[in-house]
Short mmCIF file of C-alpha atoms in Angstrom, two decimals:
data_model
loop_
_atom_site.label_atom_id
_atom_site.label_comp_id
_atom_site.label_asym_id
_atom_site.label_seq_id
_atom_site.Cartn_x
_atom_site.Cartn_y
_atom_site.Cartn_z
CA UNK Z 1 108.06 87.18 91.30
CA UNK Z 2 108.24 87.39 95.05
CA UNK Z 3 108.02 90.92 96.39
CA UNK Z 4 106.85 93.09 99.24
CA UNK Z 5 105.44 96.59 98.81
CA UNK Z 6 105.15 99.14 101.55
CA UNK Z 7 103.28 102.00 99.88
CA UNK Z 8 104.04 104.63 102.53
CA UNK Z 9 107.64 105.82 102.72
CA UNK Z 10 107.03 108.23 105.61
CA UNK Z 11 104.17 108.49 108.09
CA UNK Z 12 103.76 111.07 110.83
CA UNK Z 13 101.30 110.63 113.67
CA UNK Z 14 100.63 112.39 116.94
CA UNK Z 15 101.43 110.62 120.18
CA UNK Z 16 98.35 108.74 121.35
CA UNK Z 17 96.89 108.45 117.87
CA UNK Z 18 96.25 105.14 116.17
CA UNK Z 19 98.58 103.76 113.53
CA UNK Z 20 98.28 101.52 110.50
CA UNK Z 21 101.24 100.65 108.29
CA UNK Z 22 100.43 98.98 105.01
CA UNK Z 23 102.10 95.95 103.49
CA UNK Z 24 101.25 94.08 100.32
CA UNK Z 25 103.05 90.97 99.15
CA UNK Z 26 103.40 88.82 96.08
CA UNK Z 27 104.30 85.21 96.78
CA UNK Z 28 103.55 81.98 94.96
CA UNK Z 29 102.76 79.84 97.97
CA UNK Z 30 101.23 80.39 101.38
CA UNK Z 31 103.25 83.26 102.74
CA UNK Z 32 105.03 83.41 106.04
CA UNK Z 33 104.90 87.08 107.01
CA UNK Z 34 106.89 89.19 109.41
CA UNK Z 35 107.10 92.75 110.70
CA UNK Z 36 110.46 94.04 111.95
CA UNK Z 37 111.34 97.39 113.50
CA UNK Z 38 114.68 99.16 113.17
CA UNK Z 39 115.74 102.09 115.33
CA UNK Z 40 118.44 104.41 114.00
CA UNK Z 41 121.80 102.68 113.82
CA UNK Z 42 120.35 99.41 115.08
CA UNK Z 43 119.63 95.98 113.71
CA UNK Z 44 116.17 94.55 113.16
CA UNK Z 45 113.86 93.51 115.98
CA UNK Z 46 110.97 91.14 115.29
CA UNK Z 47 107.57 92.62 116.19
CA UNK Z 48 105.36 89.75 115.11
CA UNK Z 49 104.98 86.93 112.62
CA UNK Z 50 102.24 85.00 110.84
CA UNK Z 51 102.62 81.39 109.80
CA UNK Z 52 99.10 79.97 109.92
CA UNK Z 53 95.91 79.93 111.96
CA UNK Z 54 94.29 83.04 113.36
CA UNK Z 55 94.74 85.83 110.84
CA UNK Z 56 95.01 88.48 113.57
CA UNK Z 57 98.37 88.16 115.29
CA UNK Z 58 99.59 89.96 118.38
CA UNK Z 59 103.15 91.12 118.78
CA UNK Z 60 105.38 92.93 121.18
CA UNK Z 61 105.02 96.58 122.21
CA UNK Z 62 101.25 96.53 121.67
CA UNK Z 63 101.40 95.92 117.90
CA UNK Z 64 99.10 93.64 115.96
CA UNK Z 65 98.78 92.70 112.31
CA UNK Z 66 96.04 91.16 110.21
CA UNK Z 67 96.65 88.77 107.33
CA UNK Z 68 94.15 89.17 104.50
CA UNK Z 69 94.75 86.58 101.80
CA UNK Z 70 92.18 88.05 99.41
CA UNK Z 71 93.99 91.40 99.47
CA UNK Z 72 97.53 89.98 99.73
CA UNK Z 73 98.02 92.29 102.68
CA UNK Z 74 99.54 92.13 106.15
CA UNK Z 75 98.97 95.54 107.71
CA UNK Z 76 100.47 96.51 111.05
CA UNK Z 77 98.38 98.38 113.60
CA UNK Z 78 98.71 99.96 117.01
CA UNK Z 79 95.81 101.64 118.83
CA UNK Z 80 97.87 104.31 120.60
CA UNK Z 81 101.34 105.32 119.47
CA UNK Z 82 104.08 106.27 121.92
CA UNK Z 83 106.98 108.61 121.13
CA UNK Z 84 109.34 105.64 121.48
CA UNK Z 85 107.67 103.96 118.49
CA UNK Z 86 109.43 106.37 116.12
CA UNK Z 87 111.56 104.08 113.94
CA UNK Z 88 111.59 102.37 110.58
CA UNK Z 89 109.28 99.43 110.05
CA UNK Z 90 109.87 96.62 107.59
CA UNK Z 91 107.43 94.04 106.33
CA UNK Z 92 108.94 90.78 105.05
CA UNK Z 93 107.81 87.54 103.48
CA UNK Z 94 109.74 84.38 104.30
CA UNK Z 95 110.89 81.64 102.02
CA UNK Z 96 113.04 78.56 102.48
CA UNK Z 97 116.29 80.31 103.03
CA UNK Z 98 115.68 84.01 102.95
CA UNK Z 99 113.46 86.92 103.84
CA UNK Z 100 112.25 89.35 101.19
CA UNK Z 101 111.82 92.80 102.66
CA UNK Z 102 109.86 95.84 101.65
CA UNK Z 103 111.57 99.21 101.39
CA UNK Z 104 110.33 100.22 104.82
CA UNK Z 105 108.09 102.90 106.32
CA UNK Z 106 109.66 105.57 108.46
CA UNK Z 107 107.41 106.56 111.36
CA UNK Z 108 107.69 109.96 113.03
CA UNK Z 109 105.73 110.71 116.20
CA UNK Z 110 104.74 114.26 117.13
CA UNK Z 111 104.32 115.07 120.83
CA UNK B 1 121.42 84.54 126.47
CA UNK B 2 123.52 86.66 124.16
CA UNK B 3 121.97 87.65 120.86
CA UNK B 4 123.60 87.67 117.47
CA UNK B 5 126.90 89.55 117.62
CA UNK B 6 128.76 91.17 114.76
CA UNK B 7 132.17 92.74 114.41
CA UNK B 8 133.39 95.27 113.74
CA UNK B 9 130.67 97.84 114.37
CA UNK B 10 131.97 100.28 111.82
CA UNK B 11 134.52 99.98 109.05
CA UNK B 12 135.97 102.42 106.54
CA UNK B 13 137.72 101.12 103.44
CA UNK B 14 138.82 102.52 100.10
CA UNK B 15 137.82 101.32 96.66
CA UNK B 16 139.58 98.14 95.57
CA UNK B 17 140.29 96.92 99.08
CA UNK B 18 138.99 93.75 100.65
CA UNK B 19 136.93 93.45 103.82
CA UNK B 20 135.95 90.65 106.21
CA UNK B 21 132.92 90.91 108.46
CA UNK B 22 132.22 88.50 111.30
CA UNK B 23 129.11 87.10 112.90
CA UNK B 24 128.43 84.89 115.90
CA UNK B 25 124.96 83.35 116.00
CA UNK B 26 122.76 82.79 119.01
CA UNK B 27 123.91 79.77 120.97
CA UNK B 28 122.30 76.66 119.52
CA UNK B 29 121.52 78.25 116.17
CA UNK B 30 123.11 76.45 113.24
CA UNK B 31 122.03 78.67 110.36
CA UNK B 32 123.44 82.08 109.51
CA UNK B 33 122.25 84.45 106.82
CA UNK B 34 123.78 87.68 105.56
CA UNK B 35 121.88 90.72 104.30
CA UNK B 36 122.97 94.02 102.79
CA UNK B 37 120.98 97.14 103.67
CA UNK B 38 121.76 100.17 101.57
CA UNK B 39 120.68 103.48 103.08
CA UNK B 40 116.98 104.07 102.53
CA UNK B 41 116.22 100.52 101.43
CA UNK B 42 115.16 97.26 102.97
CA UNK B 43 117.69 94.49 103.57
CA UNK B 44 118.67 92.34 100.58
CA UNK B 45 119.56 88.66 101.00
CA UNK B 46 123.18 87.74 100.22
CA UNK B 47 123.83 84.25 101.60
CA UNK B 48 122.54 81.55 103.87
CA UNK B 49 124.79 78.96 105.48
CA UNK B 50 123.74 75.88 107.38
CA UNK B 51 126.06 73.23 108.76
CA UNK B 52 128.97 74.95 107.02
CA UNK B 53 127.40 74.65 103.58
CA UNK B 54 125.96 77.39 101.40
CA UNK B 55 122.21 76.82 101.19
CA UNK B 56 121.20 79.95 99.32
CA UNK B 57 122.64 82.90 97.46
CA UNK B 58 121.10 86.18 96.46
CA UNK B 59 121.76 88.24 93.37
CA UNK B 60 125.24 89.46 94.30
CA UNK B 61 128.47 89.29 92.30
CA UNK B 62 131.23 86.78 92.95
CA UNK B 63 133.16 89.46 94.80
CA UNK B 64 130.96 88.48 97.74
CA UNK B 65 131.78 85.23 99.49
CA UNK B 66 131.17 83.72 102.89
CA UNK B 67 131.91 80.73 105.01
CA UNK B 68 130.70 79.11 108.20
CA UNK B 69 132.93 77.58 110.82
CA UNK B 70 132.42 74.44 112.95
CA UNK B 71 131.21 76.62 115.83
CA UNK B 72 128.57 78.05 113.43
CA UNK B 73 130.09 81.53 113.36
CA UNK B 74 130.43 83.06 109.93
CA UNK B 75 132.49 85.47 107.90
CA UNK B 76 131.42 87.56 104.94
CA UNK B 77 134.18 88.64 102.57
CA UNK B 78 133.90 91.31 99.93
CA UNK B 79 136.75 91.79 97.43
CA UNK B 80 137.52 94.71 95.14
CA UNK B 81 135.26 97.08 97.05
CA UNK B 82 133.13 99.54 95.13
CA UNK B 83 131.51 102.72 96.38
CA UNK B 84 128.16 100.97 96.01
CA UNK B 85 129.15 98.38 98.59
CA UNK B 86 128.71 101.01 101.30
CA UNK B 87 125.90 99.67 103.44
CA UNK B 88 124.86 98.14 106.73
CA UNK B 89 125.62 94.42 106.65
CA UNK B 90 123.29 92.40 108.81
CA UNK B 91 123.73 88.88 110.05
CA UNK B 92 120.78 86.77 111.11
CA UNK B 93 120.69 83.41 112.82
CA UNK B 94 118.03 80.77 113.26
CA UNK B 95 117.97 77.32 114.73
CA UNK B 96 117.58 75.39 111.50
CA UNK B 97 116.16 76.05 108.06
CA UNK B 98 112.68 74.81 107.33
CA UNK B 99 112.84 71.06 106.90
CA UNK B 100 109.84 70.97 104.58
CA UNK B 101 111.27 73.57 102.28
CA UNK B 102 109.94 76.57 104.17
CA UNK B 103 111.81 78.66 106.69
CA UNK B 104 109.20 78.71 109.38
CA UNK B 105 111.44 79.56 112.26
CA UNK B 106 112.31 83.10 113.11
CA UNK B 107 115.50 84.82 112.03
CA UNK B 108 117.13 86.95 114.71
CA UNK B 109 119.26 89.84 113.53
CA UNK B 110 122.46 91.29 114.89
CA UNK B 111 123.18 95.03 115.14
CA UNK B 112 125.05 95.07 111.85
CA UNK B 113 128.38 96.30 110.56
CA UNK B 114 128.36 99.72 108.92
CA UNK B 115 130.76 99.62 105.95
CA UNK B 116 131.79 102.85 104.28
CA UNK B 117 133.77 102.68 101.05
CA UNK B 118 135.61 105.87 100.06
#
């Protein structure tokens, strides 16, 4: 079955600290992977995507993610978190006509 | 360029009523998908439409239906509303579904319609 697991429901970091959000997927074929961010009351904004090639992908707002096939993971990272990064983050795997999302990780940032 | 737009922003209905939500895709995008996001969960796929035809359906009851118009805008209809239908309904557009059977192009999401069923 196709699925996405985000093991951390909530994460709290201090401003300026590094961040890693975990994502594990189950997919029968080569996965197309995405990270989206959602601010309160807003829709989803694409941070980055992986289709093929270099397994380390760069996104907007200083985010990056690394695809590790052997671990079925696509973890999101940022070296220094800003207060404006507080939001909910969703990992998704893409198929022909739909995205399958994880349950999300809510990020809180302490000043 | 304008992004994906959805209307209305918020909607309050009572159980048993019917609701219609609207979506306008990004100019040039021919595919529209609908997702339901219940509070505290990730979005769940409901439908995909391309060139006015349904190309995919998620695990939702027949009370949910949709259609796509010649200008590629779309409507999502939900009949006989239940309390559990309360959610944020998201519309996403992309230029065209993956021609080789994989949706490689990016889906762009609208701000959503918040539906509350009382």
